[in-house]
Coordinates of C-alpha atoms in Angstrom, one line a residue:
X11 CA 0.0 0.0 0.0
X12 CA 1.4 3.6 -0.8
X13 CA 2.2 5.6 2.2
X14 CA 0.6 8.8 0.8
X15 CA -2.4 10.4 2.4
X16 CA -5.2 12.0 0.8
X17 CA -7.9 12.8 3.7
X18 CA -8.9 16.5 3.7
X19 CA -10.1 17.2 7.0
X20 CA -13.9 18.0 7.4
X21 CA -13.2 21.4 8.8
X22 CA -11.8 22.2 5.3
X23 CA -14.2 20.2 3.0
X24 CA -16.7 21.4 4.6
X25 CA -16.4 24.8 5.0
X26 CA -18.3 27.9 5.8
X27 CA -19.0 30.3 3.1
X28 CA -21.4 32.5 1.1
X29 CA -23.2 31.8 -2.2
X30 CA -23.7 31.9 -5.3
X31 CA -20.2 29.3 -5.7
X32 CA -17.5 28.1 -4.1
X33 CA -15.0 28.5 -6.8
X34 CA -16.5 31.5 -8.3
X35 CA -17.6 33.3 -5.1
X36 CA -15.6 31.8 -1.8
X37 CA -11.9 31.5 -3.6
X38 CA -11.8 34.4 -5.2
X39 CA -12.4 36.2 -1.9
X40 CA -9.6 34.0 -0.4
X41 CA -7.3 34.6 -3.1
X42 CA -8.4 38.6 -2.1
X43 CA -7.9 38.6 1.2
X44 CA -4.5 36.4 1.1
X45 CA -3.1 38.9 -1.8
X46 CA -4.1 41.8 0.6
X47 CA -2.2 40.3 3.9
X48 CA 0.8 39.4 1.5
X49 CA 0.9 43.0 0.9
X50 CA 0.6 43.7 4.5
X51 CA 3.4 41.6 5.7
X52 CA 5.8 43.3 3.3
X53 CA 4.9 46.7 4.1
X54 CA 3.5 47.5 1.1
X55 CA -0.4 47.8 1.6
X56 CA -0.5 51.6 2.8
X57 CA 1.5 52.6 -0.9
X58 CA -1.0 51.1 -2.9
X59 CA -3.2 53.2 -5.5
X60 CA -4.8 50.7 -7.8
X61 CA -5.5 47.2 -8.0
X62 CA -6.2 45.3 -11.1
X63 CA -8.2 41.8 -10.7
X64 CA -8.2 39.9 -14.1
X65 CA -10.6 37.0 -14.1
X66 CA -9.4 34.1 -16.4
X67 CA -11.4 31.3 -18.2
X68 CA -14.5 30.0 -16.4
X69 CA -14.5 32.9 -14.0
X70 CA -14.5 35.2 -16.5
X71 CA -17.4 33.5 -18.3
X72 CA -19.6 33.1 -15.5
X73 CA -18.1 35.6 -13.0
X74 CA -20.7 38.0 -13.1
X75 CA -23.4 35.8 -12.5
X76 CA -21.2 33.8 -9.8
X77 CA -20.5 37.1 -7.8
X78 CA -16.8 37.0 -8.6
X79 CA -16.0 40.8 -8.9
X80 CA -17.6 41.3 -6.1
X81 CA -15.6 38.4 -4.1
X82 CA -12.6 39.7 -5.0
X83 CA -13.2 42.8 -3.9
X84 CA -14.3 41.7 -0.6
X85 CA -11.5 39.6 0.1
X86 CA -9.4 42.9 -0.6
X87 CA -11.2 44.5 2.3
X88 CA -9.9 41.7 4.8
X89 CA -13.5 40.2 4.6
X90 CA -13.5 36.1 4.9
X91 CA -16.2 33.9 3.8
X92 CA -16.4 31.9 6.9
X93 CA -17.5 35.6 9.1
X94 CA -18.3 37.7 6.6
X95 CA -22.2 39.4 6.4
X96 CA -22.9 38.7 2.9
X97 CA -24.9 42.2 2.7
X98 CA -21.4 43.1 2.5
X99 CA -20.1 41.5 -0.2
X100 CA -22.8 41.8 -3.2
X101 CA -23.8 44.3 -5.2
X102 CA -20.5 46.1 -6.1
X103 CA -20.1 45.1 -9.5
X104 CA -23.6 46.8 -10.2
X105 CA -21.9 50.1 -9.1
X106 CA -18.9 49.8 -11.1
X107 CA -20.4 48.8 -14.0
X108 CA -22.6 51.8 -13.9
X109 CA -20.0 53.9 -13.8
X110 CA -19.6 54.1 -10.0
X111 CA -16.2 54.1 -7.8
X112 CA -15.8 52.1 -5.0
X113 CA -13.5 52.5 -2.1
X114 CA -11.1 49.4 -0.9
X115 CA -9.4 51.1 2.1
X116 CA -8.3 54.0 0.2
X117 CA -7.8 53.0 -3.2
X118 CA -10.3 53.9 -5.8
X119 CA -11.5 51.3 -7.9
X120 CA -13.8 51.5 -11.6
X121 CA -15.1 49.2 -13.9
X122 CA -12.0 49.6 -15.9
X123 CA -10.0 47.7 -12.8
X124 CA -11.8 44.3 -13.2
X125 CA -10.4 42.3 -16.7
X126 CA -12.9 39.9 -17.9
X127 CA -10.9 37.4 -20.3
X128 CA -12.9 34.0 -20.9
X129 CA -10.2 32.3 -23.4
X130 CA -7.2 33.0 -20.6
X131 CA -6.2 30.0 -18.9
X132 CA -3.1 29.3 -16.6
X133 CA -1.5 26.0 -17.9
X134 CA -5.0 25.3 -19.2
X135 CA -6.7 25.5 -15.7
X136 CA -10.2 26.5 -15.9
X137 CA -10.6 29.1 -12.9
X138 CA -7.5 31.4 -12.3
X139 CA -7.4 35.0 -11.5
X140 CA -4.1 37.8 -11.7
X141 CA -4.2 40.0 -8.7
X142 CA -1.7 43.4 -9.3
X143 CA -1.3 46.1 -6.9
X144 CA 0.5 49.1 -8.6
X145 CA 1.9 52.3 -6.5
X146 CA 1.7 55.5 -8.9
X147 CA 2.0 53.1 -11.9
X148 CA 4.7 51.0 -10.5
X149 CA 3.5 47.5 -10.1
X150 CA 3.8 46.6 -6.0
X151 CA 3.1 42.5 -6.5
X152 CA 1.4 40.2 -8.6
X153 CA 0.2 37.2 -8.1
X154 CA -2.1 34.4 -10.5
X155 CA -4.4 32.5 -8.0
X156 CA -6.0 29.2 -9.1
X157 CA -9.7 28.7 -7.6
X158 CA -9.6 24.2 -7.6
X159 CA -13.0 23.7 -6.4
X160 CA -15.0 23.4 -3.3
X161 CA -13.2 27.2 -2.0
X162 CA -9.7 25.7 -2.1
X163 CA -6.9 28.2 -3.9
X164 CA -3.6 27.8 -4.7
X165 CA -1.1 30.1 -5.5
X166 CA 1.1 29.7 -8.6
X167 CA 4.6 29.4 -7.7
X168 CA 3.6 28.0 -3.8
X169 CA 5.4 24.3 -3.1
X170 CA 2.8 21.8 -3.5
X171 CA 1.6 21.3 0.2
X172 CA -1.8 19.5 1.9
X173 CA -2.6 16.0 2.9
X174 CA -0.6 13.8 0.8
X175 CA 2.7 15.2 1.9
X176 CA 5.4 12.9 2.3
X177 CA 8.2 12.4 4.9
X178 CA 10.3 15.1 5.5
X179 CA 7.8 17.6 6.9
X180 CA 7.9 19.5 10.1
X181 CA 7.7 17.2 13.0
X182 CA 5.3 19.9 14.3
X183 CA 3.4 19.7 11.3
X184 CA 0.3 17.7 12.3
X185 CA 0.5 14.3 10.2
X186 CA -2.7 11.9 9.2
X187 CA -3.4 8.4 11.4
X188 CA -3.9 6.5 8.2
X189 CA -1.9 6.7 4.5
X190 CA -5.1 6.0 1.6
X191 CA -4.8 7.2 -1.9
X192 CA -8.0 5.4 -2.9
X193 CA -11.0 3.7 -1.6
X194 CA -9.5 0.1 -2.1
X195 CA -6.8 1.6 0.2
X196 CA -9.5 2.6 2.2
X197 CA -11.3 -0.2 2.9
X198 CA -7.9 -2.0 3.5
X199 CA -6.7 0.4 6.3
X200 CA -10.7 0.2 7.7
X201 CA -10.6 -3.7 8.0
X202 CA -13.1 -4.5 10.2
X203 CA -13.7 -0.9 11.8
X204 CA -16.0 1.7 10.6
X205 CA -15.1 4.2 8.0
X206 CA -16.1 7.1 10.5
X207 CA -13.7 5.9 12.8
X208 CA -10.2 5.7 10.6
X209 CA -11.5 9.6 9.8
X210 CA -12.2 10.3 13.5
X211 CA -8.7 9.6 14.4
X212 CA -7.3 11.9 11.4
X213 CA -9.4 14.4 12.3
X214 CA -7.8 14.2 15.8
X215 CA -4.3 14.0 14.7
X216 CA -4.9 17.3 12.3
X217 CA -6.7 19.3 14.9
X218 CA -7.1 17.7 18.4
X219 CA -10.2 16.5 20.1
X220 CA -11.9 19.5 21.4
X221 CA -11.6 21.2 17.8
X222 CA -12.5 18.5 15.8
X223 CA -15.5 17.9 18.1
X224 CA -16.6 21.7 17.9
X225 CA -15.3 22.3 14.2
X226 CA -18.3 19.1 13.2
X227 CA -21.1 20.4 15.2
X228 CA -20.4 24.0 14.1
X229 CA -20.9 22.4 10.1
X230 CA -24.0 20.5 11.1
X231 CA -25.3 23.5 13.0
X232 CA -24.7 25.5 10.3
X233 CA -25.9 23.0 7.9
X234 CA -29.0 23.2 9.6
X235 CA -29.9 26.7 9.9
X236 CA -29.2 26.8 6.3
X237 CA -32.1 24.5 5.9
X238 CA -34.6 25.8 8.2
X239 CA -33.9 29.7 7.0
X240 CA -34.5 28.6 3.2
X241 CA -37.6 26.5 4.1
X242 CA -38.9 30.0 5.4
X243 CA -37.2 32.1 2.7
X244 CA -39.4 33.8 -0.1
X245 CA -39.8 36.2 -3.0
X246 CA -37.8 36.2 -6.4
X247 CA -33.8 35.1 -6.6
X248 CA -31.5 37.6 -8.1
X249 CA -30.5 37.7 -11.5
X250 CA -33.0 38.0 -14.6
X251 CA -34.1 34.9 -14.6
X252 CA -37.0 35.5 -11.9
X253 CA -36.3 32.3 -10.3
X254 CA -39.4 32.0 -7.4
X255 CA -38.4 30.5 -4.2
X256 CA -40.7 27.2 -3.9
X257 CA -38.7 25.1 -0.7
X258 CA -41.4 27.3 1.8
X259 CA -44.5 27.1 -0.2
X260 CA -43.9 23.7 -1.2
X261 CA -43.4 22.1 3.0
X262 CA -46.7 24.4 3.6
X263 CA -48.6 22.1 1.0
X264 CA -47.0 19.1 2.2
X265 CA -48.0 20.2 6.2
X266 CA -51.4 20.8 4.6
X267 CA -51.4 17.1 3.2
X268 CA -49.7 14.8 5.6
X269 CA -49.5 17.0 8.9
X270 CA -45.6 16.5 8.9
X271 CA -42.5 17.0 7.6
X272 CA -40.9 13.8 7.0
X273 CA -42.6 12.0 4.2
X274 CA -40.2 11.3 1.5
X275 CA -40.9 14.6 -0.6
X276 CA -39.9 16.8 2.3
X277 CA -36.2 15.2 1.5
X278 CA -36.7 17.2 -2.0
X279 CA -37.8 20.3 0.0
X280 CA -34.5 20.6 2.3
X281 CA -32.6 20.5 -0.4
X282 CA -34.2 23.2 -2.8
X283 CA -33.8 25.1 0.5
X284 CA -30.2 25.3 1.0
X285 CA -29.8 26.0 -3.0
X286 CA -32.2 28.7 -3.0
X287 CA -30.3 30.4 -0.2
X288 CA -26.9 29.7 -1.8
X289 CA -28.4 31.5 -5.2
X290 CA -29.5 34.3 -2.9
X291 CA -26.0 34.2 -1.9
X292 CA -26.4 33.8 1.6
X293 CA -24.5 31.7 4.2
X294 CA -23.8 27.6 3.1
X295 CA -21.5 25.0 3.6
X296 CA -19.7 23.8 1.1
X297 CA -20.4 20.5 0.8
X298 CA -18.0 19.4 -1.3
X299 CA -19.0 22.9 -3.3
X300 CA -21.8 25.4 -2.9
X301 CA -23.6 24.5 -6.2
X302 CA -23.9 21.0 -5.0
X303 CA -24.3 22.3 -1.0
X304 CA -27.8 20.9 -0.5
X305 CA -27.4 17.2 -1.3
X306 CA -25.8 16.4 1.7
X307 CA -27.5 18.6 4.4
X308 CA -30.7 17.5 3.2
X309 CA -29.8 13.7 3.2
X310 CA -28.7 14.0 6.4
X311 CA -31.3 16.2 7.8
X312 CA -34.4 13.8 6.4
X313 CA -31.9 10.8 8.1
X314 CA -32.0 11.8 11.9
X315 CA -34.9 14.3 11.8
X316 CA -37.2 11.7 13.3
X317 CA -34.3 10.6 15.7
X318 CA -34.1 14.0 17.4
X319 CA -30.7 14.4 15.5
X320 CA -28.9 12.1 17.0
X321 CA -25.2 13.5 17.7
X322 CA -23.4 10.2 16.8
X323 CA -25.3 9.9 13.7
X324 CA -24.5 13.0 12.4
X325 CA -20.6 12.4 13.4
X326 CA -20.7 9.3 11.3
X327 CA -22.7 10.6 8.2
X328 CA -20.2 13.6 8.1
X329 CA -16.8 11.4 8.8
X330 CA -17.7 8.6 6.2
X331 CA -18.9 11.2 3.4
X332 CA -15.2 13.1 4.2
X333 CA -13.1 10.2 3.6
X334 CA -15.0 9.6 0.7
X335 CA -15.3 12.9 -0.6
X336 CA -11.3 13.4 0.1
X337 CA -10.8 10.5 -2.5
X338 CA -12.9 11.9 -5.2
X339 CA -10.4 15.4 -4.7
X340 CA -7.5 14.0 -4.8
X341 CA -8.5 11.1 -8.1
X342 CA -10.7 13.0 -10.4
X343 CA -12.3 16.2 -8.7
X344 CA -14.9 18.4 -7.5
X345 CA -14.9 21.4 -9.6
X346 CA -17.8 22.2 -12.1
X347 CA -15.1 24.3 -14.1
X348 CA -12.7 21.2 -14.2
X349 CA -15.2 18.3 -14.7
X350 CA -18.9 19.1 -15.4
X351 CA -21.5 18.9 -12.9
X352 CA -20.7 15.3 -12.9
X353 CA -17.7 16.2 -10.3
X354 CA -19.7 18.6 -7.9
X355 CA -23.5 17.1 -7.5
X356 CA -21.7 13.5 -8.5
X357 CA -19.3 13.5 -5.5
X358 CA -21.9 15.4 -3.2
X359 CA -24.3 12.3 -4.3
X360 CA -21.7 9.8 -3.4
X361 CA -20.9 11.3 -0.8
X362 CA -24.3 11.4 0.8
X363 CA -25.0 8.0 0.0
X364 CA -22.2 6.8 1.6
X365 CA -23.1 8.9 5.1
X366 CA -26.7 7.7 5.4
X367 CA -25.8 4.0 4.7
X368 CA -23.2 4.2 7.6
X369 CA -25.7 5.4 9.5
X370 CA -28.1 2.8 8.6
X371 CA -26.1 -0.1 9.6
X372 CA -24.2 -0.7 6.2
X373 CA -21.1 -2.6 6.0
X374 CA -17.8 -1.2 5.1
X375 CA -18.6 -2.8 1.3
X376 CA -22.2 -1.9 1.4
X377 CA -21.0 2.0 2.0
X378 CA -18.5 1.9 -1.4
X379 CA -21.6 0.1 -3.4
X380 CA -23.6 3.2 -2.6
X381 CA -21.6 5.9 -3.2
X382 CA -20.5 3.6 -6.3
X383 CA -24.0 3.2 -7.4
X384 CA -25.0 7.2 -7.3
X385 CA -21.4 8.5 -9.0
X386 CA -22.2 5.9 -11.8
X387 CA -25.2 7.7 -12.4
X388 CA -24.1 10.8 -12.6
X389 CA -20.9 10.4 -15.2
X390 CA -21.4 13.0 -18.0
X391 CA -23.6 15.4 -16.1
X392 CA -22.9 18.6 -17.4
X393 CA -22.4 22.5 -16.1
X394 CA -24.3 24.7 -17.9
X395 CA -25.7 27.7 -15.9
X396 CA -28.5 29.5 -17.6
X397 CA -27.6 33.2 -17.5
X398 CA -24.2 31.9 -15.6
X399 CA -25.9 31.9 -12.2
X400 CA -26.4 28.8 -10.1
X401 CA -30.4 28.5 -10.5
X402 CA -31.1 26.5 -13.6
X403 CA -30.9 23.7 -13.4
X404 CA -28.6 23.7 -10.2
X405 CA -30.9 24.1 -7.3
X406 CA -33.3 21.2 -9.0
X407 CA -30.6 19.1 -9.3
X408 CA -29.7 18.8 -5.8
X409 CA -33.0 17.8 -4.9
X410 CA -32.8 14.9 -7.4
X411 CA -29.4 13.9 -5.9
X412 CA -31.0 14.0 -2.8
X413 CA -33.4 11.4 -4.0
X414 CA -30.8 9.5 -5.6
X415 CA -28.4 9.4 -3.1
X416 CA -31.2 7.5 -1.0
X417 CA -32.2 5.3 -3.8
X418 CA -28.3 4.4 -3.5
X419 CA -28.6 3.5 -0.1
X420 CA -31.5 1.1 -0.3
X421 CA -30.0 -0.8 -3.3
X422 CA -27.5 -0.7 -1.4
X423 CA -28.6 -2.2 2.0
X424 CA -30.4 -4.8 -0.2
X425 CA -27.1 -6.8 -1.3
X426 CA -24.1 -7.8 0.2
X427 CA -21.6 -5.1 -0.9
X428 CA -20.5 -7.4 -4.0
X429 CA -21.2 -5.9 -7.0
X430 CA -19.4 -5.7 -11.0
X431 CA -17.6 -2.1 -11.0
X432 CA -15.8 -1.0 -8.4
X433 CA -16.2 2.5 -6.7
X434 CA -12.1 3.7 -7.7
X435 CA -13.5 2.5 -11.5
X436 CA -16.0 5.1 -11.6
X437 CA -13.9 7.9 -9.8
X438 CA -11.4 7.5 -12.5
X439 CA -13.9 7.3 -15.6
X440 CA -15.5 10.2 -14.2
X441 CA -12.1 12.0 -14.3
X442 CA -11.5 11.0 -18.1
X443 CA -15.0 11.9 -18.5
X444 CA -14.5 15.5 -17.6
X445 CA -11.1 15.2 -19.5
X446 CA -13.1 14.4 -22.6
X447 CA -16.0 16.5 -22.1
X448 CA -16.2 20.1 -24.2
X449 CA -15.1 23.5 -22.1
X450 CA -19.0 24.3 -23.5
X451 CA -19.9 22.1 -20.5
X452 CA -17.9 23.0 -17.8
X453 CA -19.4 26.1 -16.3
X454 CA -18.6 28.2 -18.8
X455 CA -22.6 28.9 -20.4
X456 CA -21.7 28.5 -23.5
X457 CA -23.4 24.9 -24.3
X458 CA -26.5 23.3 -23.1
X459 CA -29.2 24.7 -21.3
X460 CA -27.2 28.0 -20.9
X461 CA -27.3 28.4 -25.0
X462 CA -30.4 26.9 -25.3
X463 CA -33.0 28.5 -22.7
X464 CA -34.0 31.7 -24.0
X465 CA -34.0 34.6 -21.4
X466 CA -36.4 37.1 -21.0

């Protein structure tokens, strides 16, 4: 078995963060603020009197729908995703493209300052931005930042660090229990233990007990709210679509009909609620990305609702979708931009199926046959945003994975575990998948629905 390690820590796959996208909306502001406090630490922030954000390939093709601009611009304020009131973010794009100035600490920004360039790539990657800070025409720093899906950045030129680093590091550095790099590995380091627990120890060795413990209920508390605030949430979405909220009107109907919440169609309902408050871009988890960030809260949520929530439950759900989810990351991917829709509702899917059948009893094989089962149904999906915002067909789409992610699970809980294709299989034909698939279909607009629904 290799001695590399893939797991990604739950705090950091599922992260906190504000709609409409992960990669479009919650790395770009990372990339802003962490341009900003490089600036800082050399000295150089006071001297500044322009920045310049250029917005390459995919978030130049759907940035303005995704809220990119205005990310950026936030995370040049200082503001983070994880705190930041997301009155504060949106809305300043509108300005500057009417002709507006807006202030970042001092430095007067217009339209002209934000570079839209769809056909730029970095080595071909599909979501990278150019940050420049001039002084009086002289350039200060600048830096190309690549948005990898699910809120994670890189910066170009930065040693390759993260999970799977090898010996050598800093004995400080906190080091992973258990060395993976796929799910046979997995299941070979699980043996006769639970998935849950093999991430339970990680998650200890990256961040200690106490932290761990508080970092999961503060996702599944948040995961929560998200829920219950967009199962109250009304009016229009923004954008021109005129998307109508329906996750509140539709659980009054269903209350009307049944008296309760947790026949199988209010499973739909939790989900269409956390992705109409992501396209209002309000607070989410990621989970593995924002427009695939109600598949797994809802799963869950319709899972231990008539429990009373059980703590344990939710531990497990979240710990066995993390090791899986960490596998699909570091094999294929979870970027729309990168892979089609396939790679961020596909994994979420997965993901989800593979949480509520741990928590149903599954066996270690009955868990891989279910997230194997609702991936394999999802190679090919597309991205094609209609008007580039994270509506049509996304917040639909979750609800279906929702429902499919369960179907998983029963099929699932009905066999053995044995089945034909094996769940590494389909993680890597979903990567050449989204290798093969057109750049017309990966979040760009420029394919599909997005070409083919006519706006009004």
């Amino acid at each position: 078995m290799t001695d590399r390690g893939v797991y990604v820590s739950a705090l950091e796959l599922f992260s906190l963060g504000i709609g409409p996208s992960s990669s479009h909306t919650v790395g770009p502001m990372r990339a802003g603020a962490m341009f900003r406090d490089r600036l800082a630490a050399a000295g150089d922030l006071p001297r500044v009197t322009r920045f310049v954000v250029r917005l390459q390939g995919s978030l130049a093709a759907t940035g303005i729908g995704h809220g990119s601009p205005d990310a950026v611009i936030a995370g040049l304020r200082g503001l983070q995703p994880e705190t930041v009131d997301p009155d504060l973010v949106h809305g300043e794009w509108d300005r500057l493209d009417a002709g507006e100035t807006i202030d970042v600490d001092g430095v007067s920004m217009n339209k002209d300052d934000i570079v839209f360039a769809p056909f730029s790539r970095h080595d071909g990657h599909p979501n990278s931005l150019v940050l420049t800070a001039e002084a009086d025409g002289e350039t200060l720093l600048s830096e190309t930042y690549l948005s990898i899906g699910g809120g994670f950045i890189e910066r170009v030129g930065d040693p390759e660090t993260g999970a799977d680093a090898g010996a050598g590091e800093d004995p400080a550095t906190p080091q992973l229990r258990h060395r993976y790099a796929s799910i046979a590995e997995l299941m070979e380091v699980v043996g006769d233990r639970r998935i849950a627990d093999i991430a339970w120890e990680d998650e200890i060795a990256l961040h200690g007990e106490e932290k761990a413990q508080a970092g999961l209920d503060l996702i599944w508390s948040e995961m929560r709210s998200c829920i219950e605030r967009g199962l109250e949430g009304q009016g229009v979405l923004p954008g021109r679509l005129g998307v109508k909220r329906r996750a509140a009107e539709g659980l009054r109907k269903l209350r009307e009909r049944d008296g309760c919440d947790t026949a199988e169609e209010a499973l739909a309902l939790y989900a269409l609620a956390v992705n109409e408050e992501n396209a209002a871009g309000r607070r989410v988890v990621t989970a593995p990305t924002n427009g695939a960030a109600g598949v797994l809260p809802a799963v869950l949520y319709f899972a231990t609702v008539q429990g009373g929530f059980d703590p344990e439950a939710i531990r497990t759900f979240l710990l066995t979708a993390t090791a899986i989810g960490s596998v699909f990351k570091a094999n294929a991917s979870i970027s729309g931009a990168e892979a089609g829709c396939q790679a961020e509702v596909g994994s979420a899917c997965a993901m989800a199926a593979a949480g509520i059948t741990a928590i149903r009893g599954g066996s270690v094989a009955q868990i891989e046959n279910a997230a194997e089962i609702a991936l394999e149904h999802h190679l090919g999906l597309t991205c094609d945003p209609v008007g580039g915002l994270v509506q049509i067909p996304c917040i639909e789409r979750n609800a279906v994975a929702a429902s499919t992610a369960l179907t998983a699970c029963r099929l699932a809980l009905l066999g053995d575990g044995t089945h034909v294709v094996p769940l590494d299989t389909t993680i890597e034909t979903m990567r050449q998948t989204g290798a093969d698939m057109s750049e017309r279909y990966k979040e760009t607009s420029t394919g599909g629905l997005a070409v083919n629904v006519v706006e009004c």
